[in-house]
Amino acid sequence: MEHPYGYIKDNKVYLRGFLNQPDRVIGEVKEDEASTIKYFEDRFESLREKIEALKKDIEENQNKGSFLMKLIHLKESLLAYDALGDFVPIIEELEKVQVFLEDIIQKNRARNLEVKQGLILEAEAMKNSTDWKETAEALKNLKMRWIKTGPVEKEFEEEIETKFNQAVDTFFDNRKHYFEELAIQAEQNIKVYEDLVRQAQAAFDNPDAKQAFEISKRIQKEWKASGKVPAEKRQPLWDEFSKLNNRIFSRYKRTLQSGPQMKPWELIKKMEAMTEEMKKLAKSETNPMVISSAKRLQADWKRLPQRKPREVNLVMRSFTFFSEVVFEKLFLNKLANSKYPDFDQKDMAEQSRIKASILKDLIYRDENELKTIKDNAENFRTQEADFEMMLRRKIGAFKRKIDVKNFILKELSNK
């Protein structure tokens, strides 16, 4: 059976070649030749309706350039589309629309270049300002305007990005150096606070809970009576100081309570069991029950005796690590759902891919922050023992954050 754009041969439906394409099989006869031909003609009409709908969307939408790739993919798919009809005119029609969209995109990119060149001038006018707060806000808003402005032609992209970033970075580098100098000048003012932190640490290490509590009360009064220092310098010391005093008070409170004390081997066994339980939760899929169990375990862990055998150091690190895995997974789920509202409807493979992508970005950020901390530490290193201790703790915490994320990333890659 013949058709203007195809034919039936040996019970198979053929589409005649066009645009240097050979004849090809697009289907086979199911019931009878007439209904089969009608089916493929209807498919062609559906295709035309789809193209008309796309053209209408382009016409009605303000951001016409966003349809370019959809149009190109549709045009390219026509050579393999199974239908009976005249494909040549609609391909030519789509090519005209493609040229129209490419022209719009080119004009938009020229306009975007003008806008970004104006933003560069604004940034350069502010780069040497010493009004730190107001200028920082103005530059942040400028960066948002830069991000919201569309792309420019590739040949200009690197040049204008470099100019803009250099202007912005100049201001923020100047601000950073200014506050670093203030911090250096304020070092002498915080010696009292550093000494009180040292006394709190010594009291915490004192095995006599009552004596440690008395020292804690005294140094807390001294802290309140000490002079003012910049908040950004005082806060880390206060965090450490209050943490130590809270632990001293908790230990003293426990000594006032009656009850049998755990033997070292009993404590070790209990901590190992709790760590194993937390490890299982860390390897489970995140859900409310897992989070609730992890919080309960953490609360039980805090109620363990403050002084522990040296043999449990590795167990303690493992418990902390797997605790962080549990809550990092919770944070990762929230982040994925915030970025993709339909995240829960995606299949498991796609969910894992999205999470892995987010994790890689977070790891990259953490590694850069860790490098910055190490570089700054080399520039401002002192002979103070407490400085070295605080630095090691901070670096250790960042390394653990990275290890936690890599643990989850490896788990996702094995799914």
Short mmCIF file of C-alpha atoms in Angstrom, two decimals:
data_model
loop_
_atom_site.label_atom_id
_atom_site.label_comp_id
_atom_site.label_asym_id
_atom_site.label_seq_id
_atom_site.Cartn_x
_atom_site.Cartn_y
_atom_site.Cartn_z
CA MET A 1 0.00 0.00 0.00
CA GLU A 2 1.34 3.42 -1.03
CA HIS A 3 1.21 6.73 0.85
CA PRO A 4 2.46 10.21 -0.20
CA TYR A 5 5.17 10.00 2.48
CA GLY A 6 5.59 6.26 2.90
CA TYR A 7 4.42 2.80 2.02
CA ILE A 8 3.72 -0.69 3.40
CA LYS A 9 5.89 -3.58 2.36
CA ASP A 10 6.07 -7.11 3.82
CA ASN A 11 3.69 -6.07 6.57
CA LYS A 12 6.06 -3.24 7.65
CA VAL A 13 5.40 0.51 7.51
CA TYR A 14 8.10 2.61 5.81
CA LEU A 15 8.69 6.37 5.89
CA ARG A 16 10.15 7.71 2.66
CA GLY A 17 13.55 9.29 3.04
CA PHE A 18 13.96 13.06 3.16
CA LEU A 19 16.89 15.45 3.56
CA ASN A 20 19.30 12.75 2.35
CA GLN A 21 17.85 10.22 4.81
CA PRO A 22 17.12 6.68 3.51
CA ASP A 23 13.71 5.05 3.73
CA ARG A 24 13.26 3.52 7.17
CA VAL A 25 10.85 1.22 9.01
CA ILE A 26 8.65 3.09 11.50
CA GLY A 27 6.34 0.23 12.50
CA GLU A 28 4.35 -2.77 11.33
CA VAL A 29 0.76 -3.52 10.43
CA LYS A 30 -1.24 -4.47 13.54
CA GLU A 31 -4.86 -4.96 12.38
CA ASP A 32 -5.19 -3.72 8.82
CA GLU A 33 -3.23 -1.40 6.54
CA ALA A 34 -5.75 1.46 6.58
CA SER A 35 -5.92 1.75 10.37
CA THR A 36 -2.14 1.44 10.59
CA ILE A 37 -1.63 4.28 8.12
CA LYS A 38 -4.20 6.35 10.05
CA TYR A 39 -2.30 5.71 13.31
CA PHE A 40 0.97 7.08 11.91
CA GLU A 41 -0.78 10.03 10.25
CA ASP A 42 -2.32 10.88 13.65
CA ARG A 43 1.14 10.73 15.22
CA PHE A 44 2.33 13.29 12.70
CA GLU A 45 -0.61 15.57 13.54
CA SER A 46 0.20 15.20 17.25
CA LEU A 47 3.76 16.22 16.44
CA ARG A 48 2.55 19.34 14.62
CA GLU A 49 0.36 20.23 17.62
CA LYS A 50 3.38 19.84 19.89
CA ILE A 51 5.42 22.17 17.68
CA GLU A 52 2.61 24.73 17.57
CA ALA A 53 2.36 24.61 21.37
CA LEU A 54 6.12 25.24 21.64
CA LYS A 55 5.88 28.18 19.25
CA LYS A 56 3.02 29.59 21.30
CA ASP A 57 5.02 29.24 24.52
CA ILE A 58 7.93 31.07 22.90
CA GLU A 59 5.65 33.83 21.67
CA GLU A 60 3.96 34.34 25.05
CA ASN A 61 7.01 33.97 27.28
CA GLN A 62 9.25 36.92 28.08
CA ASN A 63 12.39 34.78 28.46
CA LYS A 64 12.28 33.41 24.93
CA GLY A 65 15.94 32.37 24.88
CA SER A 66 15.25 29.72 27.54
CA PHE A 67 13.42 27.64 24.90
CA LEU A 68 16.36 27.35 22.52
CA MET A 69 17.71 23.99 23.70
CA LYS A 70 14.21 22.50 23.86
CA LEU A 71 13.61 23.58 20.28
CA ILE A 72 16.96 22.19 19.09
CA HIS A 73 16.34 18.84 20.77
CA LEU A 74 12.88 18.66 19.22
CA LYS A 75 14.22 19.51 15.77
CA GLU A 76 16.95 16.88 16.02
CA SER A 77 14.44 14.25 17.16
CA LEU A 78 12.37 14.65 13.98
CA LEU A 79 14.81 12.57 11.91
CA ALA A 80 13.98 9.58 14.11
CA TYR A 81 10.31 10.32 14.74
CA ASP A 82 7.93 7.50 13.75
CA ALA A 83 5.07 9.14 11.84
CA LEU A 84 3.76 9.67 8.29
CA GLY A 85 3.80 13.25 7.01
CA ASP A 86 5.88 15.95 5.39
CA PHE A 87 8.74 16.57 7.83
CA VAL A 88 10.73 18.99 5.64
CA PRO A 89 8.51 22.12 6.10
CA ILE A 90 8.31 21.72 9.88
CA ILE A 91 12.09 21.22 10.13
CA GLU A 92 12.59 24.39 8.06
CA GLU A 93 10.07 26.17 10.25
CA LEU A 94 11.92 25.16 13.41
CA GLU A 95 15.20 26.30 11.89
CA LYS A 96 13.73 29.77 11.35
CA VAL A 97 12.56 29.90 14.96
CA GLN A 98 16.02 28.74 16.04
CA VAL A 99 17.67 31.61 14.16
CA PHE A 100 15.17 34.00 15.77
CA LEU A 101 15.99 32.75 19.28
CA GLU A 102 19.75 32.79 18.69
CA ASP A 103 19.45 36.43 17.57
CA ILE A 104 17.53 37.29 20.77
CA ILE A 105 20.16 35.54 22.91
CA GLN A 106 22.97 37.41 21.17
CA LYS A 107 21.24 40.76 21.77
CA ASN A 108 20.58 39.83 25.41
CA ARG A 109 24.22 38.98 25.92
CA ALA A 110 25.28 42.31 24.45
CA ARG A 111 22.88 44.07 26.86
CA ASN A 112 24.18 41.92 29.75
CA LEU A 113 27.73 43.02 28.88
CA GLU A 114 26.71 46.67 29.18
CA VAL A 115 25.03 46.03 32.54
CA LYS A 116 28.03 44.14 33.92
CA GLN A 117 30.46 46.81 32.75
CA GLY A 118 28.37 49.30 34.74
CA LEU A 119 28.51 47.04 37.80
CA ILE A 120 32.30 46.88 37.47
CA LEU A 121 32.47 50.69 37.57
CA GLU A 122 30.31 50.69 40.73
CA ALA A 123 32.52 48.07 42.38
CA GLU A 124 35.72 49.93 41.51
CA ALA A 125 34.28 53.13 43.00
CA MET A 126 33.78 51.34 46.34
CA LYS A 127 36.87 49.14 46.50
CA ASN A 128 38.96 51.56 48.61
CA SER A 129 36.18 52.55 51.01
CA THR A 130 36.80 52.25 54.77
CA ASP A 131 33.12 52.36 55.68
CA TRP A 132 33.30 48.63 56.35
CA LYS A 133 29.70 47.83 57.26
CA GLU A 134 27.82 49.97 54.74
CA THR A 135 30.17 49.21 51.85
CA ALA A 136 30.16 45.48 52.59
CA GLU A 137 26.35 45.47 52.34
CA ALA A 138 26.48 47.54 49.14
CA LEU A 139 28.98 45.13 47.56
CA LYS A 140 26.93 42.10 48.59
CA ASN A 141 23.91 43.65 46.86
CA LEU A 142 26.12 44.41 43.86
CA LYS A 143 27.18 40.76 43.70
CA MET A 144 23.52 39.68 43.76
CA ARG A 145 22.81 42.01 40.83
CA TRP A 146 25.83 40.52 39.03
CA ILE A 147 24.57 36.98 39.59
CA LYS A 148 21.05 37.85 38.44
CA THR A 149 22.38 39.44 35.24
CA GLY A 150 22.50 36.86 32.45
CA PRO A 151 25.61 35.58 30.65
CA VAL A 152 27.73 37.45 28.13
CA GLU A 153 29.58 36.22 25.06
CA LYS A 154 32.31 33.72 25.94
CA GLU A 155 35.07 35.96 24.58
CA PHE A 156 34.30 38.63 27.23
CA GLU A 157 33.33 36.39 30.13
CA GLU A 158 36.75 35.80 31.73
CA GLU A 159 37.85 39.44 31.40
CA ILE A 160 34.78 40.99 33.06
CA GLU A 161 34.58 38.32 35.76
CA THR A 162 38.21 39.02 36.65
CA LYS A 163 37.71 42.81 36.79
CA PHE A 164 34.60 42.56 38.93
CA ASN A 165 36.06 40.03 41.36
CA GLN A 166 39.30 42.00 41.71
CA ALA A 167 37.38 45.14 42.70
CA VAL A 168 35.20 43.27 45.21
CA ASP A 169 38.14 41.27 46.60
CA THR A 170 40.18 44.45 47.08
CA PHE A 171 37.62 45.86 49.50
CA PHE A 172 37.14 42.61 51.44
CA ASP A 173 40.90 42.00 51.63
CA ASN A 174 41.37 45.54 53.00
CA ARG A 175 38.63 44.97 55.54
CA LYS A 176 40.16 41.65 56.56
CA HIS A 177 43.59 43.22 57.10
CA TYR A 178 42.06 46.06 59.12
CA PHE A 179 40.34 43.73 61.57
CA GLU A 180 43.38 41.47 61.76
CA GLU A 181 45.40 44.49 62.90
CA LEU A 182 42.75 45.33 65.48
CA ALA A 183 42.90 41.75 66.71
CA ILE A 184 46.67 41.92 67.12
CA GLN A 185 46.35 45.18 69.08
CA ALA A 186 43.73 43.61 71.34
CA GLU A 187 45.82 40.55 72.25
CA GLN A 188 47.08 42.08 75.50
CA ASN A 189 43.53 42.87 76.59
CA ILE A 190 42.47 39.25 76.48
CA LYS A 191 45.38 37.77 78.45
CA VAL A 192 43.22 37.79 81.58
CA TYR A 193 40.53 35.76 79.84
CA GLU A 194 43.06 33.29 78.44
CA ASP A 195 44.49 32.81 81.94
CA LEU A 196 40.99 32.17 83.34
CA VAL A 197 40.43 29.55 80.65
CA ARG A 198 43.71 27.90 81.70
CA GLN A 199 42.57 27.93 85.33
CA ALA A 200 39.23 26.40 84.29
CA GLN A 201 41.07 23.64 82.41
CA ALA A 202 43.28 22.97 85.44
CA ALA A 203 40.20 22.82 87.69
CA PHE A 204 38.51 20.46 85.23
CA ASP A 205 41.59 18.19 85.37
CA ASN A 206 41.55 18.24 89.19
CA PRO A 207 40.27 14.84 90.45
CA ASP A 208 38.80 16.47 93.59
CA ALA A 209 35.30 17.44 92.37
CA LYS A 210 34.54 19.69 95.37
CA GLN A 211 37.82 21.57 95.14
CA ALA A 212 37.36 21.99 91.39
CA PHE A 213 33.86 23.39 92.04
CA GLU A 214 35.18 25.98 94.50
CA ILE A 215 37.83 27.12 92.00
CA SER A 216 35.15 27.31 89.32
CA LYS A 217 32.98 29.64 91.43
CA ARG A 218 35.95 31.94 92.09
CA ILE A 219 37.14 32.23 88.48
CA GLN A 220 33.60 32.84 87.23
CA LYS A 221 33.42 35.90 89.50
CA GLU A 222 36.78 37.05 88.16
CA TRP A 223 35.52 36.60 84.60
CA LYS A 224 32.52 38.90 85.28
CA ALA A 225 34.82 41.52 86.77
CA SER A 226 37.30 41.48 83.87
CA GLY A 227 37.50 44.26 81.28
CA LYS A 228 35.91 44.47 77.84
CA VAL A 229 37.45 43.03 74.69
CA PRO A 230 36.12 42.73 71.10
CA ALA A 231 33.29 40.20 70.98
CA GLU A 232 34.85 38.17 68.16
CA LYS A 233 37.94 37.58 70.34
CA ARG A 234 36.07 37.03 73.58
CA GLN A 235 33.41 34.62 72.31
CA PRO A 236 35.63 31.59 71.55
CA LEU A 237 37.26 31.92 74.98
CA TRP A 238 33.86 32.24 76.65
CA ASP A 239 32.62 29.14 74.83
CA GLU A 240 35.56 27.11 76.14
CA PHE A 241 35.39 28.67 79.62
CA SER A 242 31.64 28.08 80.06
CA LYS A 243 31.91 24.54 78.69
CA LEU A 244 34.60 23.63 81.23
CA ASN A 245 32.71 25.20 84.13
CA ASN A 246 29.48 23.47 83.14
CA ARG A 247 31.30 20.14 83.15
CA ILE A 248 32.89 20.90 86.52
CA PHE A 249 29.45 21.68 87.95
CA SER A 250 27.92 18.54 86.39
CA ARG A 251 30.67 16.37 87.89
CA TYR A 252 30.27 17.99 91.30
CA LYS A 253 26.51 17.49 91.12
CA ARG A 254 26.99 13.81 90.35
CA THR A 255 29.21 13.37 93.39
CA LEU A 256 26.34 14.63 95.56
CA GLN A 257 24.01 11.97 94.22
CA SER A 258 23.98 8.56 95.84
CA GLY A 259 24.32 5.41 93.82
CA PRO A 260 26.86 2.75 92.84
CA GLN A 261 29.82 3.81 90.68
CA MET A 262 30.59 1.89 87.51
CA LYS A 263 33.77 -0.15 87.43
CA PRO A 264 36.22 0.70 84.63
CA TRP A 265 35.57 -2.52 82.70
CA GLU A 266 31.81 -1.97 83.00
CA LEU A 267 32.15 1.58 81.69
CA ILE A 268 34.30 0.44 78.75
CA LYS A 269 31.81 -2.29 77.83
CA LYS A 270 28.87 0.14 78.02
CA MET A 271 30.64 2.76 75.87
CA GLU A 272 31.57 0.15 73.25
CA ALA A 273 27.96 -1.02 73.07
CA MET A 274 26.66 2.56 72.72
CA THR A 275 29.24 3.26 70.00
CA GLU A 276 28.21 0.13 68.10
CA GLU A 277 24.56 1.19 68.33
CA MET A 278 25.41 4.68 67.04
CA LYS A 279 27.42 3.11 64.20
CA LYS A 280 24.35 1.11 63.12
CA LEU A 281 22.25 4.28 63.16
CA ALA A 282 24.91 6.05 61.06
CA LYS A 283 24.65 3.33 58.40
CA SER A 284 20.83 3.42 58.37
CA GLU A 285 18.58 5.53 56.17
CA THR A 286 17.66 8.80 57.88
CA ASN A 287 14.19 8.86 59.43
CA PRO A 288 12.59 10.31 62.60
CA MET A 289 13.15 7.08 64.55
CA VAL A 290 16.89 7.04 63.71
CA ILE A 291 17.28 10.71 64.74
CA SER A 292 15.34 10.15 67.96
CA SER A 293 17.50 7.11 68.82
CA ALA A 294 20.68 9.08 68.10
CA LYS A 295 19.59 11.94 70.37
CA ARG A 296 18.73 9.48 73.13
CA LEU A 297 22.17 7.86 72.79
CA GLN A 298 23.88 11.25 72.97
CA ALA A 299 21.91 12.12 76.12
CA ASP A 300 22.87 8.77 77.70
CA TRP A 301 26.51 9.36 76.71
CA LYS A 302 26.54 12.73 78.51
CA ARG A 303 25.33 11.01 81.68
CA LEU A 304 28.36 8.68 81.75
CA PRO A 305 31.03 9.37 84.42
CA GLN A 306 33.17 12.38 83.50
CA ARG A 307 36.49 10.67 84.16
CA LYS A 308 37.03 7.74 81.83
CA PRO A 309 39.80 5.15 81.35
CA ARG A 310 42.44 6.02 78.76
CA GLU A 311 41.55 2.85 76.88
CA VAL A 312 38.29 4.40 75.65
CA ASN A 313 39.83 7.33 73.73
CA LEU A 314 39.37 5.55 70.39
CA VAL A 315 35.82 4.52 71.35
CA MET A 316 34.98 8.14 72.24
CA ARG A 317 36.28 9.38 68.89
CA SER A 318 34.26 6.70 67.07
CA PHE A 319 31.08 7.63 68.96
CA THR A 320 31.56 11.32 68.07
CA PHE A 321 32.30 10.46 64.43
CA PHE A 322 29.22 8.28 63.90
CA SER A 323 27.03 10.78 65.80
CA GLU A 324 28.10 13.43 63.32
CA VAL A 325 27.39 11.07 60.40
CA VAL A 326 23.77 10.66 61.60
CA PHE A 327 23.12 14.39 61.83
CA GLU A 328 25.10 15.22 58.67
CA LYS A 329 22.77 12.84 56.81
CA LEU A 330 19.78 14.66 58.30
CA PHE A 331 21.22 18.01 57.17
CA LEU A 332 21.96 16.56 53.71
CA ASN A 333 18.34 15.38 53.33
CA LYS A 334 17.01 18.81 54.31
CA LEU A 335 19.39 20.51 51.88
CA ALA A 336 18.42 18.17 49.02
CA ASN A 337 14.71 18.74 49.67
CA SER A 338 15.19 22.52 49.79
CA LYS A 339 17.05 22.49 46.46
CA TYR A 340 14.66 20.01 44.78
CA PRO A 341 11.01 20.27 45.95
CA ASP A 342 10.25 16.96 44.18
CA PHE A 343 13.27 15.21 45.69
CA ASP A 344 11.21 12.53 47.48
CA GLN A 345 9.48 11.60 44.19
CA LYS A 346 12.77 10.87 42.42
CA ASP A 347 14.11 7.30 42.22
CA MET A 348 16.84 6.16 44.61
CA ALA A 349 19.61 6.42 42.01
CA GLU A 350 18.75 10.05 41.24
CA GLN A 351 18.46 10.89 44.95
CA SER A 352 21.91 9.41 45.56
CA ARG A 353 23.35 11.37 42.63
CA ILE A 354 21.91 14.65 43.95
CA LYS A 355 23.20 14.00 47.48
CA ALA A 356 26.66 13.09 46.15
CA SER A 357 26.79 16.32 44.14
CA ILE A 358 25.83 18.40 47.19
CA LEU A 359 28.39 16.58 49.36
CA LYS A 360 31.20 17.23 46.88
CA ASP A 361 30.41 20.95 46.99
CA LEU A 362 30.38 20.93 50.81
CA ILE A 363 33.67 18.99 50.97
CA TYR A 364 35.27 21.46 48.56
CA ARG A 365 34.13 24.35 50.77
CA ASP A 366 35.35 22.66 53.99
CA GLU A 367 38.74 21.87 52.45
CA ASN A 368 39.16 25.51 51.40
CA GLU A 369 38.23 26.71 54.89
CA LEU A 370 40.69 24.25 56.44
CA LYS A 371 43.44 25.51 54.14
CA THR A 372 42.62 29.10 55.15
CA ILE A 373 42.81 28.21 58.85
CA LYS A 374 46.21 26.55 58.37
CA ASP A 375 47.55 29.47 56.33
CA ASN A 376 46.35 32.02 58.89
CA ALA A 377 47.82 29.93 61.70
CA GLU A 378 51.24 30.09 60.05
CA ASN A 379 50.99 33.88 59.71
CA PHE A 380 49.91 34.52 63.31
CA ARG A 381 51.58 31.67 65.18
CA THR A 382 52.56 32.41 68.80
CA GLN A 383 54.45 30.57 71.50
CA GLU A 384 51.34 30.33 73.71
CA ALA A 385 50.56 26.69 74.56
CA ASP A 386 46.81 27.34 74.68
CA PHE A 387 46.89 28.85 71.20
CA GLU A 388 48.44 25.66 69.84
CA MET A 389 45.86 23.54 71.67
CA MET A 390 42.91 25.60 70.38
CA LEU A 391 44.36 25.51 66.87
CA ARG A 392 44.79 21.72 66.94
CA ARG A 393 41.21 21.29 68.13
CA LYS A 394 39.87 23.56 65.42
CA ILE A 395 41.86 21.81 62.69
CA GLY A 396 40.86 18.41 64.08
CA ALA A 397 37.18 19.39 64.04
CA PHE A 398 37.41 20.50 60.40
CA LYS A 399 39.19 17.30 59.38
CA ARG A 400 36.49 15.26 61.09
CA LYS A 401 33.79 17.24 59.22
CA ILE A 402 35.49 16.36 55.94
CA ASP A 403 35.93 12.69 56.96
CA VAL A 404 32.23 12.47 57.89
CA LYS A 405 31.17 13.82 54.50
CA ASN A 406 33.59 11.49 52.66
CA PHE A 407 32.18 8.54 54.67
CA ILE A 408 28.64 9.39 53.51
CA LEU A 409 29.84 10.02 49.93
CA LYS A 410 31.50 6.58 49.81
CA GLU A 411 28.32 5.01 51.17
CA LEU A 412 26.27 6.70 48.41
CA SER A 413 28.69 5.51 45.70
CA ASN A 414 28.24 1.89 46.85
CA LYS A 415 24.45 2.00 46.48
#
